[in-house]
Amino acid sequence: MSNEQVAYTTSTAEKPLQITDIYELEKVAEKLIPSGGWGYLHGGAGDEWTMRQNTKAFNHKTIIPRILANMDKPELQTSIFGTGLRLPVIMAPVAAQGLANEEAEEGTAKGVAAAGTIMAISSYAGKSIEEIAKAGGGAPQWFQLYLSKDDGFNRYVLDQAKENGMKAVVLTADATVGGNREADIRNHFTFPLPMANLAKYGQGKGQSIADIYARALQKIAPADIEKVAAYTGLPVIVKGVQSPADAMLAIGAGAAGIYVSNHGGRQLDGGPASFDVLQPVAEAVDKRVPVIFDSGIRRGQHIFKALADGADIVAIGRPAIYGLAVGGWEGVKSVFDYFYRELEMVMQLAGTKTIEDIKNTHLVSRLKLHLDNTLN
Amino acid sequence: MSNEQVAYTTSTAEKPLQITDIYELEKVAEKLIPSGGWGYLHGGAGDEWTMRQNTKAFNHKTIIPRILANMDKPELQTSIFGTGLRLPVIMAPVAAQGLANEEAEEGTAKGVAAAGTIMAISSYAGKSIEEIAKAGGGAPQWFQLYLSKDDGFNRYVLDQAKENGMKAVVLTADATVGGNREADIRNHFTFPLPMANLAKYGQGKGQSIADIYARALQKIAPADIEKVAAYTGLPVIVKGVQSPADAMLAIGAGAAGIYVSNHGGRQLDGGPASFDVLQPVAEAVDKRVPVIFDSGIRRGQHIFKALADGADIVAIGRPAIYGLAVGGWEGVKSVFDYFYRELEMVMQLAGTKTIEDIKNTHLVSRLKLHLDNTLN
Amino acid sequence: MSNEQVAYTTSTAEKPLQITDIYELEKVAEKLIPSGGWGYLHGGAGDEWTMRQNTKAFNHKTIIPRILANMDKPELQTSIFGTGLRLPVIMAPVAAQGLANEEAEEGTAKGVAAAGTIMAISSYAGKSIEEIAKAGGGAPQWFQLYLSKDDGFNRYVLDQAKENGMKAVVLTADATVGGNREADIRNHFTFPLPMANLAKYGQGKGQSIADIYARALQKIAPADIEKVAAYTGLPVIVKGVQSPADAMLAIGAGAAGIYVSNHGGRQLDGGPASFDVLQPVAEAVDKRVPVIFDSGIRRGQHIFKALADGADIVAIGRPAIYGLAVGGWEGVKSVFDYFYRELEMVMQLAGTKTIEDIKNTHLVSRLKLHLDNTLN
Amino acid sequence: MSNEQVAYTTSTAEKPLQITDIYELEKVAEKLIPSGGWGYLHGGAGDEWTMRQNTKAFNHKTIIPRILANMDKPELQTSIFGTGLRLPVIMAPVAAQGLANEEAEEGTAKGVAAAGTIMAISSYAGKSIEEIAKAGGGAPQWFQLYLSKDDGFNRYVLDQAKENGMKAVVLTADATVGGNREADIRNHFTFPLPMANLAKYGQGKGQSIADIYARALQKIAPADIEKVAAYTGLPVIVKGVQSPADAMLAIGAGAAGIYVSNHGGRQLDGGPASFDVLQPVAEAVDKRVPVIFDSGIRRGQHIFKALADGADIVAIGRPAIYGLAVGGWEGVKSVFDYFYRELEMVMQLAGTKTIEDIKNTHLVSRLKLHLDNTLN
């Protein structure tokens, strides 16, 4: 264990990437990232059934191409909470990005800023909020909060978030304990690098995931949303929502956004694909607040389908981390450029000029097509 | 054949196990158990389609994580017939456990007792009821009954059960003939070790499964439930129920519990997965008596799903036997500890503090999600 | 080609078989039968999708075991057209059985007779009706008719059928042209052995399947049923029915039985599995005449499911031919014994004492179980 | 790149082919066509999920054989826009056929003419409209139009089409940008051979697919249909329709035919199989204009199913190109002969004597069969 901590050396690559697809990028990244770090970043919970379903589920619905839409030059820009984005894709909060590239979250922040979109900074980032904000060069960022049992720590990081200009707080509520990530168990994985926010608050590196969760607050209630919102004065987005009921509770407690996610299949295996619950949750939200979506996106068509089913913007996690591993900050930007190109192509072929047009698109269930061959 | 009987030597391991998942444990166990014993313990009937469906069927329904449930420290304890259990998982009756480890049922009884739950002792155990009861050290146990054509034998074993403090009788009714277990046919398997209850009653070892079934009673009727209950004064649980109709008949005849099971896919191939029939059977039972469930459980999420669909407690068979093979009584305990940890994690992520909360949880059909994307 | 005709030598085996399952028997048979003959006997049409579906489709419905049925000693005997059968399984008409074993149809007839059931003799048998009838030793047999363009031939074979005591005529109507059996195309297969009925009528061996079909009548109408019935005075069973409409037409024209079959997936690929259409056809027949079923049966549970879904008896083709290859007439008998044992076991486990009980059993759709978990 | 352009040498084969099935032909073609050309001709978009679904989707519905239909000698001839066809299968517009065989579109035209049907000439053909028309020897041909941003080019090619006797214009509207065809990206594919229409209009060879699409018009509206129809006086068929809405728009704008296609899965991955949308589109068209169908056809049963679900004629693309590679013009003819034979066989087995009979046939959904076993 301590050997690994000493010896953890990972990619230092920094170059723009020609990305054909994420599956190929993933294979290259796997070769660059030490196995312990790879297991943590890539793995999912239990049998990884839910993780695999996350991407497969996009095939449950199909996009019907529209060919006489009289449009060209799709417009991908959108905005959320008054922040303009070049594309409806943001960077999901991912912990410990130094596992992938020495640039760590600073690289990601720089790449995401260059891509013209928002980065969400993890509570468990390797770099401090201040360092990441600085690397982002003033680009809009959000701070993702794992509530600690130690309320002093909660105040410390939220203070940091405010001081460094974070535009919103993403309150992750689906990880009150760690999922049974078997790669980490088999690798006896402990974080080989410090987590800056914890370290600055006086907690060192070399801790296992179990150590991390031992400090995390398990009891999360609607009142916590109100508390964080009141303390920070920032919009609070509740992350990990998979049920209409939780969406209702969160909005009732003042949530400014609903983030539909199953944590990339890393928490509860045997739960539904994130995409499969997006539509019912979005219907419950009923446009009162924005809906953010992640888990499983690997293609432009996936972004399109999520927007058509009720998301306002989507987030990517692992794909950007793979880009970080293979190309540093430029690799991260290349990943967002890849999704830009793919979504632009899909929009043209689907006959949708704007993000709003996508949201007004009706997807068709594949199973329903088999059963009754009725397009509605 | 007689060589094998002479030569049957199996694991003598005794150590606690670090269990990541049961699939891995299974592979280790396979190397320790002689092939004839392995075929008997591991195999299923016919094409093993029903056996495979048993585990796959848990994916037919998904658990919707609840993230604002304001809870921590899940409480797994429950009780049945007034017996308190540390977790809602008991040991299913499994015959001839000496095939897996020389400790045989004594090891299992000791491990199950240490795990704080109930062991069901098979009629065809390698050790006598007395030996197993003693090994359990006073922990609660049930006796599983295969009715014999020889009513003297039935009385003999039920007397033993009563004398040794068994808390209930599990009357297995789904095995009036043996399933077409092809591994046993190909291995020309005969039991290499004596079955203590039979031996004490004057019947030797070296018999084939066909020999065993030749002695078994084929005609089982509701009246047999009444008869066993009257003779023993114990609660009688009817095992192998897969239809609402049989549940009704059993309760009408005085059954104190309904045990939904397809015998681990070892009897009728081409029947439904055990989990697929649990909900309709439980609805028919309508809480009049407890429902016990087994067949296919390999994960904490499977336990959760069974409880949510109507089971009061579940049983495991093969997983514990694999633990017995690899770690003796300590291995058995480790298997229950694994299920404890997994279920505890699932309860936290699903926002259910107690077993009762699980029972009030509504699972969502995956196919329905595809078809109409409606959560209800 | 002519070399092959000269050189065709196949199995001469004659011995009883220990059959674990048909898949294993199939592998042994494949080694004994020359590749051209194997391709003809084993292969299906086109992509063989329908052929594979034939067996898979039995998993579309499940048998719910009944465990308190108070029964033993299942009774498999049944009867059709006044002929008593030891089990509800007959021998389907299969052409050119000399490809599998030198005993050819004589072996099959002897084995089927020993099994206590009916053999249906193919128009394209290698042996003459007389030879086969003799080999059957007086056991009940049916004659399967392919209508020829040459009505003289039709009369010739029907005369032979009557003279040799055939109890019914099976009029195959689903093979007015040959399916695209690619194994035969790739093997440039021509029949290496004479077909006795054709030969006696003056037509030689060495013909391709195309030659055979060139002689076959394509236009088959309800009137042909009446014609055959009137000419022979025998019950006429129409084989190849897959639609309620054809069942209605056939019965209206005097058919004495409806034979649901897709010719073992050898004719129209892209059609439904034979089992998938059995229930709607049987409902249309509504017990006015017996329903015979074949295509895809490899297990006792398949027989059970076909009977529960509306068949009165079922037929097997390839399994018996594999038995013929590996064990001559004794192998054929062993195959029927295998099905006897399997069905007997399934009947016991399903709680059905008689064939009539099976017919009154309600199977449960697996997809429906997934969708609504409602047993009805 | 330039090396490849210099060096591109492909098949010069010219011979009739014995075709067992298209999958086998495809494997032979792959060996003859250089990898860059193969990637372009064979590949699809993105994950190729939609491409694979195109062929798999034919299994969503089954043909119920009819066996008492009293018919023989199926009649495959049909007509469209007054042009008689020997079979209801035409040649789809495929670009750059010189990639497959030096005969290029001249070979295809000759083979298609010999087969007695229509060739649709691609805008991006390697040979000029004049050359291809001449090679067709007066056989009926259609011209496929990709609208260019340069209206001069549009007029130039439409003038050529009229001068060379094209019977209709196929206006492709589903390719306003190129799909993400990864084989081409990985191969850095540029067209190694000139495209005659572009070349004659003054644009050279060696261009990438991106170059091609840079010239293509993205904005296509119903008005363009009217414009092309008015300019040419020819029937305009709109190709790429996958929704009832676009069919309505096209017919409203004067389309003379609706061509249901997803471009062989080469444009929008994640869209439905072409066959899955055929029926709803055909119902919207409601026989007002003919429906042409392509994408995924590899079997006679596929043609039958498309006609039964609403197509008037179907088109094949890749299969004919494989025939061109392996056998030049004779190979193309052999492919059409293969489909003729297969469809003829299916018609006989389905009991449909004419193309009109096929159109009146009701296919049965496989999933519906599983769910309720009701044939309707």
mmCIF file of C-alpha atoms in Angstrom, chain C residues 147-238:
data_model
loop_
_atom_site.group_PDB
_atom_site.id
_atom_site.type_symbol
_atom_site.label_atom_id
_atom_site.label_comp_id
_atom_site.label_asym_id
_atom_site.label_seq_id
_atom_site.Cartn_x
_atom_site.Cartn_y
_atom_site.Cartn_z
ATOM 1 C CA LEU C 147 -48.793 -35.166 -53.630
ATOM 2 C CA SER C 148 -47.114 -35.677 -56.990
ATOM 3 C CA LYS C 149 -47.975 -33.954 -60.239
ATOM 4 C CA ASP C 150 -48.326 -37.505 -61.488
ATOM 5 C CA ASP C 151 -51.639 -38.685 -60.130
ATOM 6 C CA GLY C 152 -50.713 -42.240 -61.045
ATOM 7 C CA PHE C 153 -48.005 -42.100 -58.453
ATOM 8 C CA ASN C 154 -50.391 -40.705 -55.899
ATOM 9 C CA ARG C 155 -52.732 -43.591 -56.479
ATOM 10 C CA TYR C 156 -49.883 -46.070 -56.443
ATOM 11 C CA VAL C 157 -48.612 -45.045 -53.023
ATOM 12 C CA LEU C 158 -52.059 -44.692 -51.518
ATOM 13 C CA ASP C 159 -52.886 -48.164 -52.745
ATOM 14 C CA GLN C 160 -49.712 -49.392 -51.102
ATOM 15 C CA ALA C 161 -50.671 -47.582 -47.926
ATOM 16 C CA LYS C 162 -54.063 -49.202 -47.814
ATOM 17 C CA GLU C 163 -52.761 -52.627 -48.667
ATOM 18 C CA ASN C 164 -50.210 -52.429 -45.910
ATOM 19 C CA GLY C 165 -52.667 -51.422 -43.246
ATOM 20 C CA MET C 166 -51.772 -47.803 -42.693
ATOM 21 C CA LYS C 167 -54.195 -46.288 -40.169
ATOM 22 C CA ALA C 168 -54.148 -42.732 -41.514
ATOM 23 C CA VAL C 169 -52.713 -40.525 -44.231
ATOM 24 C CA VAL C 170 -50.636 -37.505 -43.297
ATOM 25 C CA LEU C 171 -50.963 -35.054 -46.166
ATOM 26 C CA THR C 172 -47.994 -32.712 -46.050
ATOM 27 C CA ALA C 173 -48.978 -29.386 -47.539
ATOM 28 C CA ASP C 174 -46.180 -27.053 -46.433
ATOM 29 C CA ALA C 175 -43.555 -28.270 -48.854
ATOM 30 C CA THR C 176 -44.836 -27.415 -52.280
ATOM 31 C CA VAL C 177 -41.316 -26.231 -53.013
ATOM 32 C CA GLY C 178 -38.124 -26.946 -51.131
ATOM 33 C CA GLY C 179 -36.843 -24.479 -48.571
ATOM 34 C CA ASN C 180 -33.476 -22.858 -49.141
ATOM 35 C CA ARG C 181 -31.507 -25.426 -47.206
ATOM 36 C CA GLU C 182 -28.036 -24.079 -47.554
ATOM 37 C CA ALA C 183 -26.209 -27.115 -46.237
ATOM 38 C CA ASP C 184 -27.597 -29.096 -49.165
ATOM 39 C CA ILE C 185 -26.681 -26.337 -51.611
ATOM 40 C CA ARG C 186 -23.132 -26.146 -50.298
ATOM 41 C CA ASN C 187 -22.799 -29.923 -50.255
ATOM 42 C CA HIS C 188 -24.277 -30.225 -53.785
ATOM 43 C CA PHE C 189 -26.360 -32.861 -52.104
ATOM 44 C CA THR C 190 -28.184 -35.472 -54.113
ATOM 45 C CA PHE C 191 -29.826 -38.479 -52.568
ATOM 46 C CA PRO C 192 -27.222 -41.252 -52.739
ATOM 47 C CA LEU C 193 -29.734 -43.986 -52.094
ATOM 48 C CA PRO C 194 -32.924 -44.939 -53.876
ATOM 49 C CA MET C 195 -36.323 -43.978 -52.532
ATOM 50 C CA ALA C 196 -38.250 -47.183 -52.592
ATOM 51 C CA ASN C 197 -41.682 -45.905 -53.501
ATOM 52 C CA LEU C 198 -40.301 -43.834 -56.344
ATOM 53 C CA ALA C 199 -38.039 -46.668 -57.454
ATOM 54 C CA LYS C 200 -40.815 -49.201 -57.500
ATOM 55 C CA TYR C 201 -42.848 -46.753 -59.507
ATOM 56 C CA GLY C 202 -39.865 -46.576 -61.872
ATOM 57 C CA GLN C 203 -37.822 -43.624 -60.738
ATOM 58 C CA GLY C 204 -34.190 -44.007 -59.791
ATOM 59 C CA LYS C 205 -31.790 -42.822 -57.186
ATOM 60 C CA GLY C 206 -29.176 -40.056 -57.337
ATOM 61 C CA GLN C 207 -31.656 -37.266 -57.651
ATOM 62 C CA SER C 208 -31.265 -33.860 -56.090
ATOM 63 C CA ILE C 209 -33.855 -32.310 -53.857
ATOM 64 C CA ALA C 210 -34.725 -30.051 -56.770
ATOM 65 C CA ASP C 211 -35.509 -33.144 -58.864
ATOM 66 C CA ILE C 212 -37.810 -34.383 -56.153
ATOM 67 C CA TYR C 213 -39.661 -31.116 -55.912
ATOM 68 C CA ALA C 214 -39.939 -30.864 -59.674
ATOM 69 C CA ARG C 215 -42.263 -33.840 -59.453
ATOM 70 C CA ALA C 216 -44.202 -32.515 -56.506
ATOM 71 C CA LEU C 217 -47.542 -30.857 -56.856
ATOM 72 C CA GLN C 218 -47.431 -27.173 -55.975
ATOM 73 C CA LYS C 219 -51.141 -26.463 -56.060
ATOM 74 C CA ILE C 220 -52.689 -27.965 -52.985
ATOM 75 C CA ALA C 221 -56.243 -27.038 -52.154
ATOM 76 C CA PRO C 222 -58.839 -28.123 -49.633
ATOM 77 C CA ALA C 223 -60.332 -30.308 -52.343
ATOM 78 C CA ASP C 224 -57.211 -32.465 -52.270
ATOM 79 C CA ILE C 225 -58.003 -33.414 -48.713
ATOM 80 C CA GLU C 226 -61.427 -34.639 -49.715
ATOM 81 C CA LYS C 227 -59.941 -36.476 -52.688
ATOM 82 C CA VAL C 228 -57.385 -38.374 -50.601
ATOM 83 C CA ALA C 229 -59.947 -39.179 -47.949
ATOM 84 C CA ALA C 230 -62.404 -40.444 -50.527
ATOM 85 C CA TYR C 231 -59.785 -42.507 -52.356
ATOM 86 C CA THR C 232 -58.428 -44.179 -49.250
ATOM 87 C CA GLY C 233 -61.281 -44.172 -46.805
ATOM 88 C CA LEU C 234 -58.655 -43.326 -44.185
ATOM 89 C CA PRO C 235 -58.468 -40.376 -41.811
ATOM 90 C CA VAL C 236 -56.483 -37.577 -43.468
ATOM 91 C CA ILE C 237 -54.270 -35.442 -41.272
ATOM 92 C CA VAL C 238 -53.121 -32.149 -42.809
#
